[in-house]
Coordinates of C-alpha atoms in Angstrom, one line a residue:
X1 CA 129.2 95.1 107.6
X2 CA 130.5 94.2 103.4
X3 CA 130.2 91.0 103.7
X4 CA 126.3 91.8 104.6
X5 CA 125.7 94.9 102.4
X6 CA 126.8 92.7 99.5
X7 CA 124.8 89.4 99.9
X8 CA 120.9 91.9 100.1
X9 CA 122.9 93.8 96.9
X10 CA 123.0 90.1 95.2
X11 CA 119.6 89.1 96.9
X12 CA 117.2 92.6 95.3
X13 CA 118.9 91.8 91.9
X14 CA 118.1 88.1 92.0
X15 CA 114.7 89.2 93.3
X16 CA 113.8 91.3 90.0
X17 CA 115.9 88.2 87.5
X18 CA 114.5 85.3 89.0
X19 CA 111.9 83.7 87.9
X20 CA 109.0 82.6 91.2
X21 CA 107.9 78.3 92.0
X22 CA 109.8 77.1 90.0
X23 CA 108.7 79.2 86.2
X24 CA 111.9 79.9 85.2
X25 CA 113.8 79.5 81.6
X26 CA 114.7 76.4 80.7
X27 CA 114.8 73.8 77.5
X28 CA 112.5 72.0 78.5
X29 CA 109.6 71.1 80.4
X30 CA 109.5 69.6 84.5
X31 CA 106.5 66.7 84.5
X32 CA 106.2 67.6 87.9
X33 CA 104.3 64.2 90.0
X34 CA 100.9 64.9 91.5
X35 CA 101.2 63.8 95.4
X36 CA 97.5 65.3 96.3
X37 CA 97.9 68.9 95.3
X38 CA 96.0 68.1 92.0
X39 CA 92.8 66.0 91.1
X40 CA 92.5 62.3 91.2
X41 CA 93.4 61.9 87.5
X42 CA 96.2 64.2 87.0
X43 CA 100.0 62.0 86.8
X44 CA 101.6 64.7 86.0
X45 CA 101.7 68.5 84.8
X46 CA 103.9 70.6 82.7
X47 CA 103.7 74.6 82.3
X48 CA 104.5 75.0 78.4
X49 CA 104.1 78.5 76.2
X50 CA 101.3 80.1 77.6
X51 CA 99.5 77.3 79.6
X52 CA 100.1 74.2 81.1
X53 CA 99.6 70.7 80.3
X54 CA 98.5 67.6 82.6
X55 CA 99.3 63.8 82.0
X56 CA 96.5 61.7 82.8
X57 CA 96.6 57.4 82.2
X58 CA 94.4 57.9 79.6
X59 CA 95.6 61.0 77.2
X60 CA 96.5 64.8 78.4
X61 CA 94.3 67.6 79.0
X62 CA 96.0 71.3 77.6
X63 CA 94.5 74.5 79.8
X64 CA 96.2 76.9 77.5
X65 CA 95.6 81.5 78.6
X66 CA 95.3 84.1 75.5
X67 CA 98.9 85.8 75.4
X68 CA 98.6 89.3 74.8
X69 CA 99.9 92.2 71.5
X70 CA 103.5 91.9 73.6
X71 CA 104.4 88.0 73.8
X72 CA 102.7 88.3 77.5
X73 CA 99.8 87.3 79.0
X74 CA 96.2 89.9 78.9
X75 CA 97.0 93.4 80.8
X76 CA 96.0 92.9 83.8
X77 CA 92.2 94.7 83.6
X78 CA 91.5 92.6 80.7
X79 CA 90.5 89.7 82.3
X80 CA 92.2 86.5 80.9
X81 CA 90.2 83.8 78.0
X82 CA 91.3 80.3 78.5
X83 CA 90.8 76.9 76.3
X84 CA 90.8 73.7 77.8
X85 CA 91.6 70.4 75.6
X86 CA 91.8 66.7 76.4
X87 CA 93.2 64.4 74.2
X88 CA 92.1 61.2 74.9
X89 CA 93.1 57.6 73.8
X90 CA 89.3 55.7 73.1
X91 CA 89.5 52.2 74.5
X92 CA 93.2 52.7 76.3
X93 CA 93.4 50.1 78.4
X94 CA 92.5 49.5 81.8
X95 CA 95.9 47.9 83.2
X96 CA 98.0 50.3 81.6
X97 CA 100.7 51.7 84.1
X98 CA 102.7 55.4 84.4
X99 CA 105.9 56.0 86.0
X100 CA 108.4 58.8 84.8
X101 CA 111.5 58.9 83.5
X102 CA 114.9 61.4 84.9
X103 CA 114.3 63.0 87.9
X104 CA 115.5 67.2 87.8
X105 CA 116.7 69.2 89.9
X106 CA 115.2 70.7 93.6
X107 CA 111.4 69.7 93.9
X108 CA 108.5 71.6 95.0
X109 CA 106.2 72.4 97.6
X110 CA 102.5 73.3 97.6
X111 CA 100.0 74.9 100.7
X112 CA 97.2 75.9 99.4
X113 CA 93.7 76.8 101.1
X114 CA 93.9 75.5 105.1
X115 CA 92.6 72.2 104.7
X116 CA 96.1 70.1 105.1
X117 CA 94.9 66.6 103.1
X118 CA 95.6 68.8 99.5
X119 CA 99.1 70.0 100.4
X120 CA 102.6 68.3 99.5
X121 CA 106.2 69.0 100.1
X122 CA 108.6 67.5 98.5
X123 CA 107.0 67.0 94.6
X124 CA 109.3 65.6 92.2
X125 CA 109.9 66.8 89.1
X126 CA 110.6 64.3 85.3
X127 CA 112.2 64.4 82.3
X128 CA 109.7 62.6 80.8
X129 CA 106.6 60.1 81.9
X130 CA 105.1 57.1 80.8
X131 CA 102.4 55.1 80.4
X132 CA 103.1 51.4 79.3
X133 CA 100.7 49.7 77.5
X134 CA 98.7 52.6 77.0
X135 CA 96.7 49.6 74.4
X136 CA 98.0 45.8 74.7
X137 CA 101.5 46.7 74.0
X138 CA 102.3 49.8 72.9
X139 CA 103.3 52.1 75.2
X140 CA 103.4 56.3 75.7
X141 CA 106.0 58.1 76.1
X142 CA 105.7 62.3 76.8
X143 CA 108.8 64.3 76.8
X144 CA 110.5 67.5 75.6
X145 CA 112.7 69.4 73.8
X146 CA 113.9 73.5 72.8
X147 CA 111.3 73.4 70.1
X148 CA 108.1 71.8 72.0
X149 CA 106.4 69.0 73.1
X150 CA 106.9 65.2 72.0
X151 CA 106.0 62.4 72.7
X152 CA 106.5 58.7 70.9
X153 CA 104.0 55.8 70.6
X154 CA 105.8 53.2 70.9
X155 CA 104.3 50.1 68.7
X156 CA 106.2 46.4 70.3
X157 CA 105.9 43.4 68.3
X158 CA 102.2 41.4 68.6
X159 CA 100.2 44.5 68.0
X160 CA 99.2 47.0 65.3
X161 CA 99.6 50.9 65.0
X162 CA 96.0 50.5 63.5
X163 CA 94.2 50.0 67.1
X164 CA 95.2 54.2 68.0
X165 CA 93.1 56.5 68.5
X166 CA 92.8 59.7 70.2
X167 CA 90.1 61.9 70.9
X168 CA 90.3 65.9 71.0
X169 CA 87.4 67.3 73.5
X170 CA 87.2 70.9 73.5
X171 CA 88.7 72.5 69.9
X172 CA 87.2 74.4 68.0
X173 CA 88.4 72.7 64.9
X174 CA 91.0 70.3 63.2
X175 CA 92.2 69.6 59.9
X176 CA 95.6 68.4 58.7
X177 CA 97.3 70.5 56.5
X178 CA 100.2 69.1 54.4
X179 CA 100.4 66.6 56.7
X180 CA 100.2 68.3 59.5
X181 CA 97.1 68.8 62.0
X182 CA 96.0 71.8 62.9
X183 CA 94.3 72.2 66.0
X184 CA 92.4 75.5 66.3
X185 CA 91.1 77.7 69.3
X186 CA 89.5 80.3 70.7
X187 CA 92.8 81.7 71.7
X188 CA 95.4 80.4 69.1
X189 CA 95.9 76.3 67.3
X190 CA 98.8 74.2 68.4
X191 CA 100.0 72.4 65.2
X192 CA 101.5 68.8 65.6
X193 CA 103.7 68.1 63.0
X194 CA 103.4 65.6 60.5
X195 CA 104.4 62.4 62.1
X196 CA 107.2 60.4 61.3
X197 CA 108.0 56.9 62.3
X198 CA 110.6 54.5 62.0
X199 CA 112.8 51.1 63.4
X200 CA 115.5 50.1 64.3
X201 CA 117.0 46.9 62.9
X202 CA 120.2 45.6 63.1
X203 CA 122.1 48.8 65.2
X204 CA 120.0 50.9 61.8
X205 CA 117.7 53.2 61.5
X206 CA 114.8 52.6 59.2
X207 CA 112.5 54.7 58.4
X208 CA 108.5 53.9 58.2
X209 CA 106.2 55.9 55.9
X210 CA 103.3 57.7 58.7
X211 CA 100.9 59.9 58.4
X212 CA 98.4 61.6 59.8
X213 CA 94.9 60.4 59.3
X214 CA 91.2 62.1 60.6
X215 CA 87.8 61.0 60.9
X216 CA 85.5 63.0 62.5
X217 CA 87.3 64.1 66.1
X218 CA 89.4 61.1 66.4
X219 CA 93.2 61.1 64.7
X220 CA 94.5 57.4 63.4
X221 CA 98.2 56.7 61.6
X222 CA 98.3 55.2 58.3
X223 CA 101.7 53.4 58.1
X224 CA 103.7 52.1 55.0
X225 CA 105.0 48.2 55.5
X226 CA 107.4 48.0 58.4
X227 CA 109.1 44.8 59.9
X228 CA 106.2 43.7 62.2
X229 CA 109.3 41.8 64.3
X230 CA 110.8 45.0 66.0
X231 CA 109.3 47.7 68.0
X232 CA 107.6 50.2 65.7
X233 CA 108.7 54.2 66.7
X234 CA 105.8 56.5 65.8
X235 CA 107.2 60.4 66.7
X236 CA 104.9 63.9 66.3
X237 CA 105.9 66.8 67.8
X238 CA 104.0 69.5 69.5
X239 CA 104.6 73.2 67.8
X240 CA 102.8 76.0 70.1
X241 CA 104.2 78.1 67.7
X242 CA 101.3 80.6 67.9
X243 CA 101.8 81.0 71.7
X244 CA 104.9 83.5 72.4
X245 CA 104.5 84.4 76.6
X246 CA 106.3 82.7 79.0
X247 CA 104.6 79.5 80.4
X248 CA 103.4 81.9 83.3
X249 CA 103.3 85.4 84.0
X250 CA 105.8 85.3 86.8
X251 CA 106.8 89.5 88.5
X252 CA 110.4 89.5 91.7
X253 CA 108.8 91.1 95.5
X254 CA 111.6 90.4 98.1
X255 CA 114.6 88.3 97.9
X256 CA 117.1 87.5 101.2
X257 CA 119.4 85.1 101.7
X258 CA 121.0 83.1 104.1
X259 CA 124.9 82.6 106.4
X260 CA 125.5 79.5 104.1
X261 CA 125.2 81.7 101.3
X262 CA 121.9 80.6 99.6
X263 CA 119.3 82.9 97.9
X264 CA 115.8 82.5 98.2
X265 CA 112.8 85.2 96.6
X266 CA 109.9 85.3 96.2
X267 CA 106.8 86.4 94.4
X268 CA 103.6 86.9 92.2
X269 CA 102.8 83.7 90.1
X270 CA 99.9 83.9 87.8
X271 CA 99.4 80.1 87.6
X272 CA 97.4 77.6 85.8
X273 CA 94.7 75.6 87.7
X274 CA 93.2 72.5 86.9
X275 CA 90.7 72.7 84.0
X276 CA 87.0 71.6 85.5
X277 CA 85.2 71.9 81.3
X278 CA 86.0 72.2 78.4
X279 CA 86.1 74.1 75.2
X280 CA 87.0 78.1 75.6
X281 CA 86.0 79.8 79.3
X282 CA 86.3 83.5 81.8
X283 CA 89.8 82.1 83.6
X284 CA 88.6 82.4 87.6
X285 CA 91.3 79.4 89.0
X286 CA 91.5 79.0 93.1
X287 CA 94.7 81.2 93.3
X288 CA 92.9 84.1 93.2
X289 CA 90.2 87.0 92.8
X290 CA 89.6 88.7 89.7
X291 CA 91.1 89.2 86.4
X292 CA 94.9 88.4 87.1
X293 CA 94.6 85.6 90.1
X294 CA 97.4 85.2 92.0
X295 CA 99.6 83.0 94.7
X296 CA 102.7 83.0 95.9
X297 CA 106.2 81.8 94.9
X298 CA 108.9 80.7 96.4
X299 CA 112.5 79.8 95.9
X300 CA 115.4 78.9 97.2
X301 CA 118.8 78.7 95.2
X302 CA 122.2 77.9 96.8
X303 CA 125.4 79.6 95.5
X304 CA 125.9 78.7 92.5
X305 CA 122.2 79.2 90.6
X306 CA 121.4 75.4 91.5
X307 CA 117.3 75.8 92.0
X308 CA 117.3 73.8 95.7
X309 CA 113.1 74.0 96.5
X310 CA 110.4 76.1 95.1
X311 CA 107.2 76.3 96.1
X312 CA 103.3 78.1 95.8
X313 CA 101.4 80.0 98.5
X314 CA 98.3 80.8 99.1
X315 CA 94.2 80.4 99.3
X316 CA 91.5 81.1 97.0
X317 CA 92.2 84.8 97.0
X318 CA 94.9 86.6 95.9
X319 CA 98.1 86.7 97.9
X320 CA 101.8 89.1 97.8
X321 CA 104.8 89.0 99.0
X322 CA 106.9 91.8 101.2
X323 CA 109.4 90.4 102.4
X324 CA 111.5 87.3 103.6
X325 CA 113.9 86.5 106.4
X326 CA 115.9 83.7 107.8
X327 CA 116.7 82.7 111.0
X328 CA 119.9 81.0 112.3
X329 CA 118.3 77.6 111.9
X330 CA 118.1 78.8 108.6
X331 CA 114.3 78.7 108.2
X332 CA 112.6 81.2 106.4
X333 CA 110.5 83.5 107.3
X334 CA 107.7 85.8 105.0
X335 CA 105.3 88.7 105.5
X336 CA 102.9 89.7 102.9
X337 CA 99.2 90.1 102.3
X338 CA 96.6 88.0 101.6
X339 CA 92.9 88.2 100.5
X340 CA 92.0 84.6 101.4
X341 CA 89.8 83.4 103.8
X342 CA 91.5 80.0 103.6
X343 CA 95.4 81.0 103.5
X344 CA 96.9 78.1 105.1
X345 CA 97.7 78.4 108.9
X346 CA 98.9 76.5 111.4
X347 CA 96.8 74.9 114.2
X348 CA 99.3 77.1 116.4
X349 CA 98.9 80.1 115.4
X350 CA 98.5 83.2 116.6
X351 CA 95.2 83.9 114.8
X352 CA 93.8 81.7 111.7
X353 CA 90.4 84.4 111.9
X354 CA 90.6 86.1 108.5
X355 CA 89.2 89.9 109.8
X356 CA 89.3 91.0 105.7
X357 CA 87.9 94.5 105.1
X358 CA 87.0 96.6 102.1
X359 CA 87.5 95.2 98.2
X360 CA 90.7 97.1 97.0
X361 CA 92.4 96.7 93.9
X362 CA 96.7 97.5 93.6
X363 CA 99.4 97.4 91.0
X364 CA 98.0 99.6 88.7
X365 CA 94.1 98.6 89.5
X366 CA 95.3 94.5 88.8
X367 CA 95.1 92.6 91.5
X368 CA 92.1 92.6 93.4
X369 CA 91.2 92.0 97.1
X370 CA 87.5 91.4 96.8
X371 CA 87.3 90.8 100.6
X372 CA 90.2 93.4 101.9
X373 CA 93.3 92.0 104.0
X374 CA 95.1 90.7 106.4
X375 CA 99.3 90.7 107.2
X376 CA 100.0 87.6 107.7
X377 CA 103.5 85.4 108.6
X378 CA 104.1 82.4 107.7
X379 CA 108.0 79.7 108.8
X380 CA 109.2 77.2 106.5
X381 CA 111.5 74.1 107.4
X382 CA 114.6 74.0 105.9
X383 CA 113.5 72.4 103.3
X384 CA 110.7 74.0 102.3
X385 CA 109.1 71.0 102.7
X386 CA 107.0 71.9 105.6
X387 CA 104.9 74.6 106.7
X388 CA 106.1 75.1 110.3
X389 CA 103.9 78.4 111.3
X390 CA 101.5 80.5 109.6
X391 CA 98.5 83.3 111.3
X392 CA 96.8 86.2 110.2
X393 CA 97.4 89.6 111.6
X394 CA 94.4 91.8 111.3
X395 CA 92.0 93.7 112.4
X396 CA 88.1 94.9 110.4
X397 CA 89.6 97.0 107.2
X398 CA 92.3 97.0 105.4
X399 CA 96.0 95.8 106.7
X400 CA 99.7 94.3 104.8
X401 CA 99.0 97.2 102.6
X402 CA 100.1 101.2 102.1
X403 CA 97.3 102.4 100.0
X404 CA 97.7 106.0 99.9
X405 CA 97.7 108.0 97.5
X406 CA 100.6 110.2 98.4
X407 CA 102.8 107.6 99.8
X408 CA 102.8 105.7 96.5
X409 CA 105.4 107.1 94.2
X410 CA 106.8 104.2 92.1
X411 CA 105.1 100.9 90.9
X412 CA 104.2 98.3 93.4
X413 CA 105.0 100.7 96.4
X414 CA 101.1 99.1 97.9
X415 CA 103.3 96.9 99.1
X416 CA 106.0 98.0 101.6
X417 CA 107.1 96.4 104.3
X418 CA 108.8 94.0 106.1
X419 CA 110.2 91.8 108.4
X420 CA 113.6 90.8 110.9
X421 CA 114.5 88.7 113.6
X422 CA 116.2 89.1 116.7
X423 CA 118.8 87.0 118.3
X424 CA 116.4 84.9 120.1
X425 CA 114.7 84.8 116.4
X426 CA 111.7 86.7 118.0
X427 CA 110.5 88.4 114.5
X428 CA 109.5 91.7 114.0
X429 CA 106.8 93.0 111.7
X430 CA 106.6 97.0 110.4
X431 CA 103.7 98.2 107.3
X432 CA 100.3 99.9 106.5
X433 CA 97.3 99.2 108.4
X434 CA 93.3 101.3 108.0
X435 CA 92.1 99.0 110.6
X436 CA 91.6 101.5 114.2
X437 CA 90.8 98.5 115.7
X438 CA 94.4 96.6 115.0
X439 CA 95.1 93.7 117.4
X440 CA 97.5 96.0 119.6
X441 CA 98.8 94.5 123.0
X442 CA 100.8 95.5 125.4
X443 CA 101.3 98.5 127.2
X444 CA 102.2 100.1 123.3
X445 CA 103.8 103.3 123.0
X446 CA 101.2 104.5 121.1
X447 CA 97.6 102.6 121.7
X448 CA 95.1 104.5 119.0
X449 CA 95.2 104.9 116.0
X450 CA 96.2 108.1 114.9
X451 CA 93.4 109.0 111.8
X452 CA 93.6 109.3 108.0
X453 CA 93.3 106.6 105.4
X454 CA 96.2 104.4 107.0
X455 CA 99.1 104.6 110.1
X456 CA 102.2 102.3 110.5
X457 CA 101.7 99.5 112.5
X458 CA 104.3 97.0 114.4
X459 CA 104.6 93.6 115.9
X460 CA 106.7 91.7 118.2
X461 CA 105.8 87.9 117.5
X462 CA 107.9 84.6 119.0
X463 CA 108.9 82.6 116.8
X464 CA 106.2 79.6 116.1
X465 CA 103.9 82.4 116.1
X466 CA 102.1 82.1 118.8
X467 CA 102.3 84.8 120.4
X468 CA 102.5 88.6 119.9
X469 CA 104.7 90.0 122.7
X470 CA 103.8 93.5 121.8
X471 CA 102.0 95.8 119.3
X472 CA 102.0 99.7 118.2
X473 CA 100.5 101.6 116.3
X474 CA 102.6 105.0 114.9
X475 CA 101.0 107.8 113.0
X476 CA 99.5 111.4 113.1
X477 CA 96.0 112.7 111.6
X478 CA 97.4 111.9 107.8
X479 CA 98.7 108.9 106.0
X480 CA 101.9 107.0 107.6
X481 CA 103.2 103.9 106.4
X482 CA 106.0 102.2 107.9
X483 CA 108.4 101.0 104.8
X484 CA 111.1 99.2 106.7
X485 CA 112.3 98.1 110.4
X486 CA 115.9 97.4 112.1
X487 CA 117.1 96.5 115.3
X488 CA 120.6 98.3 116.5
X489 CA 122.4 96.2 119.2
X490 CA 121.2 96.9 122.3
X491 CA 118.0 95.7 120.4
X492 CA 116.6 99.2 120.0
X493 CA 114.5 99.1 117.0
X494 CA 114.1 101.3 113.9
X495 CA 111.7 101.7 111.3
X496 CA 111.4 104.5 108.5
X497 CA 108.3 105.3 106.1
X498 CA 106.4 108.2 105.0
X499 CA 103.6 110.2 106.4
X500 CA 101.2 113.4 105.3
X501 CA 101.0 114.1 108.7
X502 CA 101.8 117.2 110.8
X503 CA 101.7 115.7 114.2
X504 CA 103.6 112.4 113.3
X505 CA 104.8 111.2 116.9
X506 CA 108.4 113.2 117.1
X507 CA 110.4 112.7 120.7
X508 CA 112.5 115.8 122.1
X509 CA 114.7 117.4 120.2
X510 CA 114.1 115.5 116.6
X511 CA 116.6 116.4 114.2
X512 CA 113.1 117.6 111.9
X513 CA 110.4 119.3 114.4
X514 CA 108.1 120.0 111.5
X515 CA 106.6 118.5 108.9
X516 CA 108.9 119.8 105.9
X517 CA 105.0 119.8 103.6
X518 CA 104.8 118.5 100.0
X519 CA 102.9 116.1 99.2
X520 CA 105.1 113.8 101.8
X521 CA 107.4 113.4 104.1
X522 CA 110.0 111.3 105.2
X523 CA 110.1 109.6 109.0
X524 CA 112.7 107.4 111.4
X525 CA 111.5 106.5 114.4
X526 CA 113.1 104.5 117.4
X527 CA 111.3 102.2 119.4
X528 CA 112.7 100.7 122.4
X529 CA 112.7 96.7 123.0
X530 CA 109.7 96.3 125.5
X531 CA 107.6 98.8 122.6
X532 CA 106.3 100.7 125.2
X533 CA 108.4 103.6 124.5
X534 CA 109.4 106.0 121.0
X535 CA 112.6 107.1 122.7
X536 CA 113.8 108.9 119.1
X537 CA 111.7 110.3 116.5
X538 CA 112.0 112.3 113.4
X539 CA 110.4 113.8 110.8
X540 CA 113.3 113.8 107.2
X541 CA 111.9 115.7 104.5
X542 CA 112.2 118.7 102.5
X543 CA 108.6 121.2 101.2
X544 CA 108.5 119.2 97.8
X545 CA 107.8 115.3 97.9
X546 CA 110.4 112.7 100.3
X547 CA 110.3 109.2 101.7
X548 CA 112.8 107.4 103.8
X549 CA 112.5 103.3 102.3
X550 CA 115.4 101.6 104.0
X551 CA 117.3 101.8 107.6
X552 CA 120.3 100.0 108.9
X553 CA 122.6 100.1 111.6
X554 CA 126.5 99.7 112.3
X555 CA 128.0 98.5 115.4
X556 CA 127.9 101.5 116.8
X557 CA 124.2 101.6 117.0
X558 CA 124.8 104.7 114.3
X559 CA 121.1 105.2 111.8
X560 CA 121.7 104.8 108.2
X561 CA 119.0 105.3 106.0
X562 CA 118.4 105.2 102.4
X563 CA 115.5 108.0 100.5
X564 CA 113.8 109.7 98.0
X565 CA 113.1 113.1 97.2
X566 CA 112.1 115.7 94.3
X567 CA 114.2 118.3 96.0
X568 CA 117.3 120.5 94.4
X569 CA 119.9 121.8 95.7
X570 CA 122.2 120.6 98.8
X571 CA 119.4 119.8 101.5
X572 CA 120.6 116.2 101.6
X573 CA 124.3 116.9 101.1
X574 CA 126.5 117.5 104.6
X575 CA 130.1 116.5 105.5
X576 CA 130.8 113.8 102.6
X577 CA 133.2 114.9 99.5
X578 CA 131.0 113.0 96.7
X579 CA 127.7 114.5 95.8
X580 CA 124.9 114.6 92.9
X581 CA 124.1 118.3 93.6
X582 CA 120.4 117.8 92.6
X583 CA 120.3 114.3 92.8
X584 CA 117.1 113.1 93.9
X585 CA 118.1 110.1 95.8
X586 CA 119.9 110.2 99.5
X587 CA 121.8 108.7 101.9
X588 CA 122.1 109.4 105.4
X589 CA 123.8 109.1 108.6
X590 CA 122.1 110.0 112.5
X591 CA 123.4 109.2 115.4
X592 CA 121.5 106.7 117.8
X593 CA 119.0 109.7 119.8
X594 CA 117.9 111.1 116.0
X595 CA 118.7 114.6 117.3
X596 CA 121.7 114.7 114.7
X597 CA 123.1 114.0 111.1
X598 CA 126.4 113.0 110.9
X599 CA 126.9 112.6 106.9
X600 CA 124.4 112.8 104.0
X601 CA 124.8 112.9 100.4
X602 CA 122.2 112.8 96.9
X603 CA 122.6 110.9 94.2
X604 CA 121.3 110.1 90.5
X605 CA 121.2 111.3 87.3
X606 CA 119.8 115.2 88.6
X607 CA 116.5 115.0 86.4
X608 CA 113.5 116.0 88.1
X609 CA 112.5 113.2 89.9
X610 CA 114.2 109.4 91.2
X611 CA 115.7 107.3 89.3
X612 CA 116.2 104.7 91.7
X613 CA 112.6 103.4 93.3

């Protein structure tokens, strides 16, 4: 039991510390190969500060995005500007070949949209990309170091550097100052340091004079005398000094572990799509709607922290992950929210139709769902290279979001929900829905929407995500939301969350039989394995603000909960030696029927509001 809780704690910490989808701290760019996830002309893609660079057979394309004043991307309510620059080699040889060197650890997978033709698995990353014979007898090598992106032009004997020309399209201005090439854009500038050139003769490095020459949009190199019997290396250095953000914003949402000690994290990635036009524009890429379009990013790490795989997941709208769990087969299950009608689903899915809902914005209006939301469930292979199962679940209004203001207390409370798996690898999801026609199947304990802005919903599915065994609402005439779920040994499902309903469904002899009042109350409920009976259910709150965020059970099937409160005093203290009198977080233990509180304690700094989200 201790190991389980310890691993969960480690996973929770990692979801905040580890960025998502392969966008992470590194000393060099990772050149990812194109296996169909990008347009045909792209050979490799690499992240750079505030953007991305695409290596093509006859040049490269920069896609730059605007950094905010703090060095990160623009604020959520400001549409983010972008600028595209293409550098081409005029007259480049049609017989050039492209390859990569120094394969890096890990690989990425791309699952975007419904067309599997554009899905790509086992996408490798390299440290260096090389275009051989970009001009006859001249190779172009692109790599990076801690200062920025670098490239070498290798002029082999029999060729001349005078044939090399680089044409820049989309730049606002080109100028050479102090020997450096300044490439001006609408959101900053790129600087190419004054080039250096050398030869290696008899094991000695011999310097050769070299400088840029500018003729309108074209750059050439002027070199001094050199020994034409040996290769000449021309070596500029690109500095992205005026772009100080991360390679792409990414926010951690959830994490989990498997029984081999591997860790999984999932979050949202403000990624960069391949540009289709030159010059400045307002960014609108395939990853989503609004000013902060996002896809989901998932990473799997081994016990030493080595990245085993990363994958993007999303359609043309926005997506948010909410919860992860790993099956006994080491397959990763993900539950989340999507606003994409073309979110990738599999052929045998329970539902391949997006029901959508009303336009909604969350996370301080940073993430927008123009066509509403459905919840989704996905299942990945152990390697992350295959999307084994994926389905929509939802009604005609928004599903998978906690939209009630009374129940949103902490930042990101919009995405409170959970997924778990039983010993037979059946899947359970608990979250919130505003749909009065949410698919309720089986002889459910609550078949009708309770009322108010939203109800809690809970579903049970098979591992292939083709069959809905049962599903049910849980709520009264106010706002209700399920935040966490767990199973006890006999297979009873326990859920917890927040409510404003005075008539929330309760069981006989509930520990707390009436809503305490105030902004919101917490609740805990127990459901029989067949989904037909609510055998235990209680309010848990005071006359101020209270919600229950986590639930777990032990070997004796006793129930533990964690939550928040604004109530001072000793309401959450009972038969426990350690306590903080005015702590605004609580941990409590109940019997299986939720009729008796066995012990409880509060902790925190004693401030007027909770300390821990």
